[in-house]
Every structure is written in C-alpha cells, then in structure tokens.
Coordinates of C-alpha atoms in Angstrom, one line a residue:
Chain S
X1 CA -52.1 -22.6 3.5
X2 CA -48.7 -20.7 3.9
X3 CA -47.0 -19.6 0.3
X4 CA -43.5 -21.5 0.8
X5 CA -40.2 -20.4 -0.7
X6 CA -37.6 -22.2 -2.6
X7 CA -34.1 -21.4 -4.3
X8 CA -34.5 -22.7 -8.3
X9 CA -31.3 -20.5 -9.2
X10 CA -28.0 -19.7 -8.0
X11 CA -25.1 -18.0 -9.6
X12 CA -21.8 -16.4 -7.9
X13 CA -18.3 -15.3 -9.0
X14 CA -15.5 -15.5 -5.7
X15 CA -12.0 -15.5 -5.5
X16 CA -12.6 -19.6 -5.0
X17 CA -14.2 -19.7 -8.6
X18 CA -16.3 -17.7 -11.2
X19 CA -19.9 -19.6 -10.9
X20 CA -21.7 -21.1 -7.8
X21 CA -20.4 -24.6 -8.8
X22 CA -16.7 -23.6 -8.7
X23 CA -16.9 -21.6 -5.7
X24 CA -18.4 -25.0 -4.0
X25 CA -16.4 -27.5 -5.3
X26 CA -13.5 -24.5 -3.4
X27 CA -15.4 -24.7 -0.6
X28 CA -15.5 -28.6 -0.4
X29 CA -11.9 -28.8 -1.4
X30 CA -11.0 -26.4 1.3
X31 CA -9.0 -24.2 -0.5
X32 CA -8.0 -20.9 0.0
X33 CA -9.1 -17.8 -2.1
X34 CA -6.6 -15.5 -0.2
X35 CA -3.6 -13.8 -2.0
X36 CA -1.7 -11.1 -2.0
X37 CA -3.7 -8.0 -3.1
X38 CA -3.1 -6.5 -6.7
X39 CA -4.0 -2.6 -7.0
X40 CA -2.7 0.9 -7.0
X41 CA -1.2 2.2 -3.9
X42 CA -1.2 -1.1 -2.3
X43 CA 2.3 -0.8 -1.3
X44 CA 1.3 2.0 0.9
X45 CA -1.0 -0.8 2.9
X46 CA -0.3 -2.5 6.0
X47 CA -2.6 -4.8 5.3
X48 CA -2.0 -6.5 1.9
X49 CA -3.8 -10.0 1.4
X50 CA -7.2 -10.3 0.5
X51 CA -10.2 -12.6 -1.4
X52 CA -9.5 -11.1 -4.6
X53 CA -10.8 -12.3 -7.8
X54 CA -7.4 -12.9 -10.2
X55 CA -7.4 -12.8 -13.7
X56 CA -10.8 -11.1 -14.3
X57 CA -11.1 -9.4 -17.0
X58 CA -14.1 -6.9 -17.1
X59 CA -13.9 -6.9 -21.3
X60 CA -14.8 -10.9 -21.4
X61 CA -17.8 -10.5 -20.0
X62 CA -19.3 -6.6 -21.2
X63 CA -19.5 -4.2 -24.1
X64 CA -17.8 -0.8 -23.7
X65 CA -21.0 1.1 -23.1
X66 CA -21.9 -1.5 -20.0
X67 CA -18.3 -1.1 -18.2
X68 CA -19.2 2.5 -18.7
X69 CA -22.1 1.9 -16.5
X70 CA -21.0 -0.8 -14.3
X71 CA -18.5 -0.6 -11.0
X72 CA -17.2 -3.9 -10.3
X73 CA -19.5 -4.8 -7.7
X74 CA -22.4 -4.6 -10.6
X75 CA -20.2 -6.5 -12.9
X76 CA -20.0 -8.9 -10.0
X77 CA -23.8 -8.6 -9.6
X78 CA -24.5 -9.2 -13.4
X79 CA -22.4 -12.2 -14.2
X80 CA -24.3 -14.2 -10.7
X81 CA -27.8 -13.2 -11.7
X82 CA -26.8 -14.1 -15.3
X83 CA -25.9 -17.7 -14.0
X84 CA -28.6 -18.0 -11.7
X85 CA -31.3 -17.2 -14.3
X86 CA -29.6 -19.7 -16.9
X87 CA -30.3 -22.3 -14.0
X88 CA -33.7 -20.8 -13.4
X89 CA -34.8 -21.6 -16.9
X90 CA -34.2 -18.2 -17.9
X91 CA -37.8 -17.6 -16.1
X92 CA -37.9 -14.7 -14.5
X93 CA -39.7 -11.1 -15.2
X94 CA -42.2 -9.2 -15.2
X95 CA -45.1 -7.6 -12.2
X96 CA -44.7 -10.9 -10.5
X97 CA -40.2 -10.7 -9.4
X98 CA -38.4 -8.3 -8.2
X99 CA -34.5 -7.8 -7.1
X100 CA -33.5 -7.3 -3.5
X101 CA -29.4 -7.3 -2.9
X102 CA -26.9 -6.4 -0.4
X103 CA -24.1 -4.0 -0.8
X104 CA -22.3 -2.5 1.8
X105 CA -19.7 -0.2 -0.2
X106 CA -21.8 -0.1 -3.4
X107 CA -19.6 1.1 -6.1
X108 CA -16.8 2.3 -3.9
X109 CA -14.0 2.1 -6.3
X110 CA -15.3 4.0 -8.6
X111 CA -15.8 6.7 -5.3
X112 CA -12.2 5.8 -4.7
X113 CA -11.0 6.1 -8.4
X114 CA -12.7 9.9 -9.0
X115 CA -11.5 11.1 -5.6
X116 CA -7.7 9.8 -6.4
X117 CA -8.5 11.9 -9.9
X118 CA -10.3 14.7 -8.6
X119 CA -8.3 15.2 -4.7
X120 CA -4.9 13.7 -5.8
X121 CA -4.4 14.5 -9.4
X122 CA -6.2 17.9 -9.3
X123 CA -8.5 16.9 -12.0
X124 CA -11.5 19.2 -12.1
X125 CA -13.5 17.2 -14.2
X126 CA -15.1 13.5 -13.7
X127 CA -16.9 11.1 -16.1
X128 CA -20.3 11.6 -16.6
X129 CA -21.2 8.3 -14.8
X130 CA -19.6 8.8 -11.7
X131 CA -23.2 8.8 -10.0
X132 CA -25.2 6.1 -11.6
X133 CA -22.1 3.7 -11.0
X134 CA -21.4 4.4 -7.6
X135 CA -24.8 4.4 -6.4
X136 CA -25.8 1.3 -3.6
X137 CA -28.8 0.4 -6.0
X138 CA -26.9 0.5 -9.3
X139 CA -26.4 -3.4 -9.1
X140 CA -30.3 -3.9 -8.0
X141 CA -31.6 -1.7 -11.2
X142 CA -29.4 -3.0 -13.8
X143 CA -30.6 -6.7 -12.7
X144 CA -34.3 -5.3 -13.5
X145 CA -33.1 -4.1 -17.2
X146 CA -31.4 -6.9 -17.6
X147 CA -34.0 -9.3 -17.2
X148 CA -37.1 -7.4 -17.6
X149 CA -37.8 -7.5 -13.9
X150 CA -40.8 -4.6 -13.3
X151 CA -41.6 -5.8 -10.0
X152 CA -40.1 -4.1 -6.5
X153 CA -36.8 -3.7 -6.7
X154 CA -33.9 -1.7 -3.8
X155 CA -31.0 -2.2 -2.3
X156 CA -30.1 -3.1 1.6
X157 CA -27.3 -2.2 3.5
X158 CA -26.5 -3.5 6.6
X159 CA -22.9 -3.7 6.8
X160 CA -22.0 -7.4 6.7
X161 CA -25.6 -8.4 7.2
X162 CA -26.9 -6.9 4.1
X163 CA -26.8 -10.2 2.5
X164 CA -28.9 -12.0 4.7
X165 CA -31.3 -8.9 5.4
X166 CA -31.6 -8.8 1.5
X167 CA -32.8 -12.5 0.9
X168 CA -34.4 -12.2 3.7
X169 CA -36.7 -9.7 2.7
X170 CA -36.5 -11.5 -0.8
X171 CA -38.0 -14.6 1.5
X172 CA -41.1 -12.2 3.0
X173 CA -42.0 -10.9 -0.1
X174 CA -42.3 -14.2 -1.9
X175 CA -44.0 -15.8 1.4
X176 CA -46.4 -13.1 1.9
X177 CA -47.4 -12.6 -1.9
X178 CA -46.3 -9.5 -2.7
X179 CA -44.2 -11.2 -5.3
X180 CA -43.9 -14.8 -6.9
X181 CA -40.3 -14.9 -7.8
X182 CA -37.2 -12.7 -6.6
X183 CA -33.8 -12.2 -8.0
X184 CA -31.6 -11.5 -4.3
X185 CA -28.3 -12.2 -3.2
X186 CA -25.5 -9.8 -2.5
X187 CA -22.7 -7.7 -4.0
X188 CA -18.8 -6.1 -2.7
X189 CA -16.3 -4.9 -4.3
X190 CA -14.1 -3.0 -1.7
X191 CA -11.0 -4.1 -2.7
X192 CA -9.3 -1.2 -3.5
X193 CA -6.4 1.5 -2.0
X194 CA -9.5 3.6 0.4
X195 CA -11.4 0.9 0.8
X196 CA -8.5 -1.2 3.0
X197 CA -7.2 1.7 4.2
X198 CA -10.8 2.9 6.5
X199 CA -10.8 -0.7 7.6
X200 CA -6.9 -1.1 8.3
X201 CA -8.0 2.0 10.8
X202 CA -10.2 -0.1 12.9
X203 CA -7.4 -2.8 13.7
X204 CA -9.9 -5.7 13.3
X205 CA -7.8 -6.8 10.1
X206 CA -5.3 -9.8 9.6
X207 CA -2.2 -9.3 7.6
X208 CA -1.3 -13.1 7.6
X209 CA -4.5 -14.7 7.2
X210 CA -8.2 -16.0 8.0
X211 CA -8.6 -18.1 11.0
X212 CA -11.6 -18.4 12.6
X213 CA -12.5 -20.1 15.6
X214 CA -8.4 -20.5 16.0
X215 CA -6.8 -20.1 18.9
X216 CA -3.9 -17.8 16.5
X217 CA -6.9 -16.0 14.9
X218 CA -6.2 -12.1 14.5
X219 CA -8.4 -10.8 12.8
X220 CA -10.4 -10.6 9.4
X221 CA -9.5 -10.8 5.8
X222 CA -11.5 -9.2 3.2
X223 CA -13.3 -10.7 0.3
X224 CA -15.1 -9.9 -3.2
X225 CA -17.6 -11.1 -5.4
X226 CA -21.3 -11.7 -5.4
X227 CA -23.8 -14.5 -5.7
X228 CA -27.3 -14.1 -6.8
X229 CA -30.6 -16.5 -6.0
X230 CA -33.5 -17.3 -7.4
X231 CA -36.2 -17.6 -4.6
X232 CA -39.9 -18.7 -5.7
X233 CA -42.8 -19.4 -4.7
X234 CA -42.7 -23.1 -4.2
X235 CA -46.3 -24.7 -6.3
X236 CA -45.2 -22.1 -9.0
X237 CA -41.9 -23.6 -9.6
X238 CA -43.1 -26.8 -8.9
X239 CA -45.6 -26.4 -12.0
X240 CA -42.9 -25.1 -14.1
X241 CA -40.9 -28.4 -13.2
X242 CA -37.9 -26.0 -11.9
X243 CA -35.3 -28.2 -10.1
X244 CA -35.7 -26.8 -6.3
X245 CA -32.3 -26.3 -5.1
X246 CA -33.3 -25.9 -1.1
X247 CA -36.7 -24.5 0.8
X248 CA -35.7 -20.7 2.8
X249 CA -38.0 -22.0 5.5
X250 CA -37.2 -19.1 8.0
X251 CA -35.9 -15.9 8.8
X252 CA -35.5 -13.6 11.7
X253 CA -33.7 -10.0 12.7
X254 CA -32.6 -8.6 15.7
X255 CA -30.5 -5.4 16.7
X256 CA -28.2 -5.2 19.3
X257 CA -28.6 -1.9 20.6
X258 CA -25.2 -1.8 22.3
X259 CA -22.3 -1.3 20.7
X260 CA -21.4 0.6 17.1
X261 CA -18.5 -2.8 16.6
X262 CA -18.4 -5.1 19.2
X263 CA -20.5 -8.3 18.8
X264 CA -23.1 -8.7 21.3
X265 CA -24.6 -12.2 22.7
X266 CA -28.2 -11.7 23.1
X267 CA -28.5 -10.4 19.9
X268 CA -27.2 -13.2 17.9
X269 CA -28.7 -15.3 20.4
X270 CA -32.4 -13.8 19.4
X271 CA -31.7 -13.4 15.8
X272 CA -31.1 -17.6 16.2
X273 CA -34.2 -18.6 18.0
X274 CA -36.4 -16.0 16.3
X275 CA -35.1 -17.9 12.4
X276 CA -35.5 -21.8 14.1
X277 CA -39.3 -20.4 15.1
X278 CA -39.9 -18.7 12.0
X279 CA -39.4 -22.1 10.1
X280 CA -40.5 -24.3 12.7
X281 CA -37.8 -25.7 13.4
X282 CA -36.4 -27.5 16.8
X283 CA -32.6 -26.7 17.4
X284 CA -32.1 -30.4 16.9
X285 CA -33.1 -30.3 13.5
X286 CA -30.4 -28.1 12.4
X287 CA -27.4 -30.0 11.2
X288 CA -25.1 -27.0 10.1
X289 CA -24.8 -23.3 10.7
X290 CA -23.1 -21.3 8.4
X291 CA -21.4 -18.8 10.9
X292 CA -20.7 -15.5 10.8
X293 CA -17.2 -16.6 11.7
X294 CA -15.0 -13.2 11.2
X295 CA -11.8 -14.7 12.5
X296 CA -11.9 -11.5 15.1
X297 CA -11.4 -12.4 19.0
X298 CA -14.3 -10.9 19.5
X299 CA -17.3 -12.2 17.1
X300 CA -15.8 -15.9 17.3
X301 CA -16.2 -16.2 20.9
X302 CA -19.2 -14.5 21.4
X303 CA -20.9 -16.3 18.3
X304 CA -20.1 -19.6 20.1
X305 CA -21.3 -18.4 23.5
X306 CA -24.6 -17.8 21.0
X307 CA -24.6 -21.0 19.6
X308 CA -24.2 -22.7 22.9
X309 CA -27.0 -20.9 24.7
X310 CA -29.7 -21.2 21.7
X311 CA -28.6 -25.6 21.2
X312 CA -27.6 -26.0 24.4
X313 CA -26.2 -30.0 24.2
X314 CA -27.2 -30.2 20.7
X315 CA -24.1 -27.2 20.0
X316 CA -21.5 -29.9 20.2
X317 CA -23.4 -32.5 18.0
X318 CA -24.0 -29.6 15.0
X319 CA -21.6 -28.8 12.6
X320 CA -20.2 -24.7 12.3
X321 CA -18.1 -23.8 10.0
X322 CA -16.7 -20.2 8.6
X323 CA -16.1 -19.9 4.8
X324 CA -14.5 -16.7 5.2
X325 CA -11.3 -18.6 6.2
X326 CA -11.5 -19.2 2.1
X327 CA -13.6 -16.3 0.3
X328 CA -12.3 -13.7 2.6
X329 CA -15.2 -11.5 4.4
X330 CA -17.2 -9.5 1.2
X331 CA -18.9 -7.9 3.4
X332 CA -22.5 -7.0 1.9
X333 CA -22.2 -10.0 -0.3
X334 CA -20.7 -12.0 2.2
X335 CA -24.0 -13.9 3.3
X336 CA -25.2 -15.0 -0.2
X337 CA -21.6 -16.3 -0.9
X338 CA -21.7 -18.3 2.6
X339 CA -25.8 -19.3 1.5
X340 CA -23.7 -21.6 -1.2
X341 CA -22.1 -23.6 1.8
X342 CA -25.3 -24.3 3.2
X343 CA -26.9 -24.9 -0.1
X344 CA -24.2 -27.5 -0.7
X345 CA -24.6 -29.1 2.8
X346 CA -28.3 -29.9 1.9
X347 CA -27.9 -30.9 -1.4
X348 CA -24.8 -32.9 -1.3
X349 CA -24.3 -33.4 2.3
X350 CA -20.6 -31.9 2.2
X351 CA -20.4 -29.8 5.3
X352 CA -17.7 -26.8 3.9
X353 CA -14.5 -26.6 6.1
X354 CA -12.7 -23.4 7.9
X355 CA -9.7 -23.8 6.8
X356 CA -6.3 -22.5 8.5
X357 CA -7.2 -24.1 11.4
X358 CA -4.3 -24.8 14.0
X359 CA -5.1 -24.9 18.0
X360 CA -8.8 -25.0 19.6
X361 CA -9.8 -22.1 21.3
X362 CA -11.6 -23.3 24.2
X363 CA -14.1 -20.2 23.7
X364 CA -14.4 -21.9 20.7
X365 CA -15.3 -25.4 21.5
X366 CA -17.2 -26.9 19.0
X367 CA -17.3 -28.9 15.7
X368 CA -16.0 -25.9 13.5
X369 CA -15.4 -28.6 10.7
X370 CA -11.2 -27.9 10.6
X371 CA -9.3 -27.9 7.6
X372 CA -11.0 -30.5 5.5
X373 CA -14.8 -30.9 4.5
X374 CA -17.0 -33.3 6.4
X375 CA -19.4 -36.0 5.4
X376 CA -23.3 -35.4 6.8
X377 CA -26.5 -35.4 5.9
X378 CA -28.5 -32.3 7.8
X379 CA -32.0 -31.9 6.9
X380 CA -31.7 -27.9 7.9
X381 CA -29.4 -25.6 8.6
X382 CA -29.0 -21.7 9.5
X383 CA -26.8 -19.1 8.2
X384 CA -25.9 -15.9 10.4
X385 CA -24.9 -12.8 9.9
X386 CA -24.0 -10.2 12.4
X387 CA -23.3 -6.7 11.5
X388 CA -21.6 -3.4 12.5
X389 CA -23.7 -1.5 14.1
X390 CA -25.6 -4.3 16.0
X391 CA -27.7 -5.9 12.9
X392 CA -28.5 -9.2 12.9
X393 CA -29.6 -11.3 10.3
X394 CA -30.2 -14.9 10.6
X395 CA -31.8 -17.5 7.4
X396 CA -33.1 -20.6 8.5
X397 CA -33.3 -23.1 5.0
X398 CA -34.3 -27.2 4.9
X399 CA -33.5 -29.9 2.2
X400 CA -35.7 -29.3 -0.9
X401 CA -38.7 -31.2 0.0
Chain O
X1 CA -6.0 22.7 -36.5
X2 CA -10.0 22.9 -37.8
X3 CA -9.2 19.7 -39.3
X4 CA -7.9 18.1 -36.3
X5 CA -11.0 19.5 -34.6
X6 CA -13.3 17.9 -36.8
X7 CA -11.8 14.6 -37.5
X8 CA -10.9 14.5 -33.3
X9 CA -15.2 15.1 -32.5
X10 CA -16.1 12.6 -34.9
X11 CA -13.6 10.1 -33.6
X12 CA -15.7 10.9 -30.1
X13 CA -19.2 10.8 -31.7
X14 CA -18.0 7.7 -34.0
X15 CA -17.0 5.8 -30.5
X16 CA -20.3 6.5 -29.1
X17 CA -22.5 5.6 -32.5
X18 CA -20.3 2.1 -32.0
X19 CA -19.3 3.3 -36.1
X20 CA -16.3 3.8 -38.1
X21 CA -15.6 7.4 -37.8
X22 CA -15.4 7.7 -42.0
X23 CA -19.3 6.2 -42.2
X24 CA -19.6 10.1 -39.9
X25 CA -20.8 13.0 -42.1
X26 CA -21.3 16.8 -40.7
X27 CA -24.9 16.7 -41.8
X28 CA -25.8 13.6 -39.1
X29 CA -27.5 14.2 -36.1
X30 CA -27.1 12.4 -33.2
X31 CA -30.6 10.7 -33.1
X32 CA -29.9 9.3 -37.0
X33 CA -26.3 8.1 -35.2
X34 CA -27.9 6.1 -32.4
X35 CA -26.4 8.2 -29.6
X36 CA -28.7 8.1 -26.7
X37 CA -29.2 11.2 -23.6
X38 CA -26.1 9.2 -22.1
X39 CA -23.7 8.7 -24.9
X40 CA -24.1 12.7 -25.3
X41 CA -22.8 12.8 -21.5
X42 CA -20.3 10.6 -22.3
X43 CA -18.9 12.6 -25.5
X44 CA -19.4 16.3 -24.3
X45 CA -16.9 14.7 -21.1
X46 CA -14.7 13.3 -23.9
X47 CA -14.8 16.8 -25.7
X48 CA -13.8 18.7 -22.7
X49 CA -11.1 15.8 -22.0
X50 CA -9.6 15.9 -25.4
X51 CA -9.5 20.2 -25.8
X52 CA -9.4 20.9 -22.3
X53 CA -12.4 23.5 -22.3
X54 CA -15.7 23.9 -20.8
X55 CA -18.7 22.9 -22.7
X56 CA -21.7 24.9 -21.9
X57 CA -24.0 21.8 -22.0
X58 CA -26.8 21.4 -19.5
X59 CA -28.2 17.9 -19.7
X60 CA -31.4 18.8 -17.7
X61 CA -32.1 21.3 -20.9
X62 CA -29.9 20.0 -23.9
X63 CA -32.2 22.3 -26.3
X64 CA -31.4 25.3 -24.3
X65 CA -27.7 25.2 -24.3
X66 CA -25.6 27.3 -25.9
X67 CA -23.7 24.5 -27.0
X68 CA -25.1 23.6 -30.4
X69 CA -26.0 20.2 -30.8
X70 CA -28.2 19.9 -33.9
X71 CA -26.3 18.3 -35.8
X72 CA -22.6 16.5 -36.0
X73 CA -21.0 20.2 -38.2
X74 CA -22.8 22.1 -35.3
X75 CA -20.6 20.0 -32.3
X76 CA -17.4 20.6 -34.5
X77 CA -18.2 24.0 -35.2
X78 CA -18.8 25.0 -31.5
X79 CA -16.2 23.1 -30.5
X80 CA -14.1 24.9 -32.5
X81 CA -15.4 28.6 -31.4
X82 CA -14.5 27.2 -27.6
X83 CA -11.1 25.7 -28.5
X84 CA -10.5 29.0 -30.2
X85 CA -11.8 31.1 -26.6
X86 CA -9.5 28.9 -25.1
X87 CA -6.0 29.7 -26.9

C-alpha cells in the first residue's frame, strides 16, 4: 500500500494578510494586495507598484541577535512555519521531518543593501553576516533550528517554480519514506531598489497593475511573502488525530528545453498530464487550477492553449483563476502562496477570483473566475507553475479524505 | 580618550552579552559574558565601525590572532594600541 500525503499545517504572511487565514479570506474577498512600492531609490524606478507587505515591522516579531541573522525572506519564512507548526500541533522534529523551500532571490536585499554600502558609499567594510543571511538556504536551516528538524533539509530554486518544485519534492519524500513529516513551502523578498530594477530590464513588468487573462493585461507585478506547509504522512497524522487540511495526491515536472523566457506549450501541457497521472486523476475530476497566470501576453495565452489541449471540453467547465492579480508574483514563494487558493477551494468550496478583470481575451477563453470569488465544490484541483528557464512544476491535491 | 575607549568596547561587548554595560568588568571573558563565535564577529565589526581601524582578528583561528581576546581589559587594551596606530 502507497504511503499517502496530507497538509496538517499551513502558515503564510502576504501583502493580502499576515497568516494563511487572512491571506484567504483576501483571496475570497478579492482584494488587492498591490500598492505603491515603499523603499530607497524607488523614485529612480519605472516600475513602482508592487505586493508589498505594509506596516511590518521586523522588531514585533524577533530579538536583535535573530534580525542579525535573518533577511526578510527568512523573517518571512519563520513567521509561516511558526504558524503552520502551531496548526500542526507543534508536532514536528526530529530524524523523521525535514524542510524543503523555494527561494528564487534568497536574501537579495541584504545583497542589494551591502552592495549600495560597499559600491555606492565606498564602504570597505560589511557586517559580519552578510553571507549566512544572504545565502538561498538560510531560510531552509533556520526552520531546522527552530524546530529541531534533523532530518534532510535544502533549498530549490527554480525561478518562479521553486515553490512547487519544493513541495513537490517535500511530497516524494514523504510518499516514498524517506521522511514522515516535512516542513515546505516557499520564500521572496525581492522587493527592493536592484531587485526591480534587473526585472524592469526585461520589459515583462506592469506599472499599472495585475491582469491576467485580460484582454488590457501588460505585464506582471511583483509580490512578497512566504507560506509554509506541513505535509505528512497520512496514517501518521491520522493517529495523532491532526486535522488534514487537503491530500497532495500528485506531482509531476517537465522542462521546456526551448527558450531561456518565453513560455512554451508542450511543456506546461506535460507537466499537466504527467501531475493528473501521478494522482490518478481524470481531467474531469479537477474542479480548479490554480494557474500560473503572470498577467504577461505571453504565459496567459499559452497556459490556456495548455489547459485546453490537456481538458479538452472539460477546459470550459473548470474553474482557473490567477491570484497574482492580488498577491503580486513572489516569485519562488509564489506557488505555496497560490497552494492557499486551492487549499481553500477544497476545504471551503470558494474558488479565489483574478481580480482586475475588464475584457475577455479570446486566447483566453475560459472560466478565469473574474473579479469576484465563486461558489463550487471540486473534489481536486492542480496548481502550476511555470518558470524561467523552461521549468515546470505542476501539484495535483484532492479534498481531505 | 582611554576612557572613551574603554567605556565605547564595553558598550559593544555589553550589546552582544544582551547586559547593562556597568554589570561589564575588565577581568570578564567573553565565555563568562555569554558571547558566542558569532557575537565576537559581530563586535570586532562593531569595533572597526566605531574607531575606524582594522582588527587583526581571524575567525578561522581566534587563538592565533594578534588581536588579544582573553579577556574584556585585553579587547580595550588592543583596541586602544590600534586606535593609537591609527592617529
């Protein structure tokens, strides 16, 4: 008998709300996360709005010696793991867990801070902790300190798929029993001067605003924030009487091999089929997908050229929505932030809107769930995530059973 | 000035031992103050912040620096030689 996998914990802070409860009950109410950014140098931006968490303040949440230690994106990290375990039972540690995240920056504005000081200023001298905070797996290892995890613990980074290539591995590992419980999700914290300015470059970025699927859509807006999950082994937390949030029934890669940015069709198309076969899964059983859903010209239409070629007729019954139009795109952490909509969809049967939706695109043509939450009840659903660089990542998850 | 050098290292040590810098006598060590490998990063940085000089501390090795660090008197009194090189 197969080991199955379910979620007992999740935890997340996002410009729609500091805890995976508030960032749903955004997502339900369809509101919008996007403002105008707030940091140094911003002014010399052509691209000034973003999903930026407001109001945070670092010193609410950790001692002096921890924000020594911890860029944002491991703040970010921390606080989701810390509310995910809570909901867990605080039951996690040990040989048996491990911690698998997603960053695509890691601690880039720490980077972008020391090089402003060292390049700009003419400082010839940085802090100390320069390294350990700016380092991809500083989030992953301060999760094991935290809660005593000794098991496997690293970091992934595939661009914008590094969310869903995280819990997805988090999902193997459980399923094949090389560990029993797993601490995943996904961290980003790009928000700052350098960080907008190398993606301003590329052109793929909205100064007005997150549209997907929209026949105005122009481009992407960028997010922060993380969310963490607990994912177990499903007659262990079953014994422990853990509330079981949602089964991960399925999960499946693929890689373009084409292009270094622009979106390819079969890819996403394969990742699809390859998560509905891992679960067992029909394409009629899935009620919602979670999309990928940049808001670019590019990944929009080709994502629903996916969608209709892996449903076929069953594309325009399904719902697909983009939560990005709210939370912005985080980028490595984007995936378990968008894992809360389809958490929510299962549990509650509230199928999260995109929002900012004006004019169907015709390339576009299907229930993208405009503007306002929908009513259904979906027994499965997938979340995708295609990447830079031609990495695809696709989670396939059912109703708790 | 010595004074200033004194009471200005003990305000960094004191920050890092999470104490009040007047619970800090010269005859502490480090180890008896709590301060970890990291918080001895974290001050010799503070050191070379606050006096603008180099401190010849090698973290790999801290025994085998020049920079004495034996005790909290030994910090303030190398401190002091280097703040002195430095004028």
């Amino acid at each position: 008998m197969a080991r199955r996998v379910v979620i007992t914990g999740m935890g997340a802070v996002s410009s729609l709300g500091m805890s995976a409860v508030d960032t749903m009950r955004g997502m339900a109410q369809g509101r919008s996360g996007i403002s105008a950014l707030e940091f140094q140098d911003v002014e010399r931006l052509q691209i000034r709005i973003g999903g930026q968490i407001k109001g945070y303040d670092e010193t609410a949440h950790f001692s002096r010696h921890e924000i020594a230690l911890f860029d944002k994106f491991t703040q970010f990290a921390v606080l989701a793991a810390r509310e995910a375990v809570a909901q867990a039972g605080g039951k996690v540690g040990g040989a048996g867990s491990g911690v698998v995240l997603g960053t695509s920056g890691g601690g880039l504005q720490t980077q972008d801070e020391n090089f402003r000081k060292v390049y700009e200023e003419g400082k010839n001298r940085v802090h100390p902790f320069v390294v350990p905070r700016l380092m991809n797996n500083a989030a992953a290892s301060h999760l094991s300190m935290i809660h005593g995890i000794t098991g496997p613990s690293y970091t992934v980074a595939t661009a914008c798929a590094s969310s869903n290539h995280a819990m997805g591995q988090a999902f193997h590992m459980v399923r094949a029993g090389m560990a029993d419980q797993m601490l995943t999700g996904g961290s980003e914290s790009m928000l700052c001067f350098g960080g907008i300015k190398a993606w301003e470059g590329l052109r793929v970025m909205s100064k007005t605003g997150c549209r997907p699927f929209s026949k105005d859509r122009d481009g992407m807006v960028q997010g922060e924030g993380a969310a963490v999950f607990v994912f177990e082994e499903m007659d262990r937390a079953r014994a422990r009487g853990a509330e079981i949030l949602a089964e991960v029934a399925g999960f499946a890669m693929s890689s373009d091999a084409s292009d270094i940015v622009m979106p390819n069709r079969d890819g996403a198309v394969r990742a699809m089929q390859g998560a509905l076969q891992d679960a067992g899964l029909g394409p009629e059983d899935i009620g919602y997908i979670n999309a990928h859903g940049t808001g670019t010209a590019a990944n929009d239409r080709s994502e629903c050229q996916a969608v209709r070629e892996v449903f076929g007729e069953h594309a325009l019954a399904l719902r697909i929505s983009s939560t990005k139009s709210m939370h912005g795109h985080l980028i490595g952490g984007t995936g378990a932030v968008e894992l809360l909509a389809c958490i929510m969809a299962l549990r509650e049967g509230i199928i999260a809107p995109t929002i900012n939706f004006s004019a169907q695109d015709p390339d576009c043509a299907l229930n993208v769930v405009p503007n306002e939450a929908q009513q259904a009840k979906v027994q499965a659903v997938l979340s995708n995530a295609f990447a830079f660089g031609g990495l695809n990542a696709v989670l396939a998850l059912r109703a708790a059973p | 000035m010595v004074n200033n050098v004194a009471s200005s290292v003990i305000g960094i040590i004191a920050e890092q031992a999470m104490l009040p810098a007047a619970e800090i006598s010269p005859d502490d060590t480090l180890e008896s103050l709590g301060v970890d490998s990291l918080g001895l990063v974290e001050a010799v940085f503070a050191i070379e912040e606050k006096f603008d000089i180099q401190v010849p501390f090698n973290a790999n090795e801290p025994g085998q620096s020049s920079f004495d660090i034996s005790s909290v008197g030994s910090i303030i009194k190398a401190v002091e030689a280097l703040a002195k090189e430095a004028r």
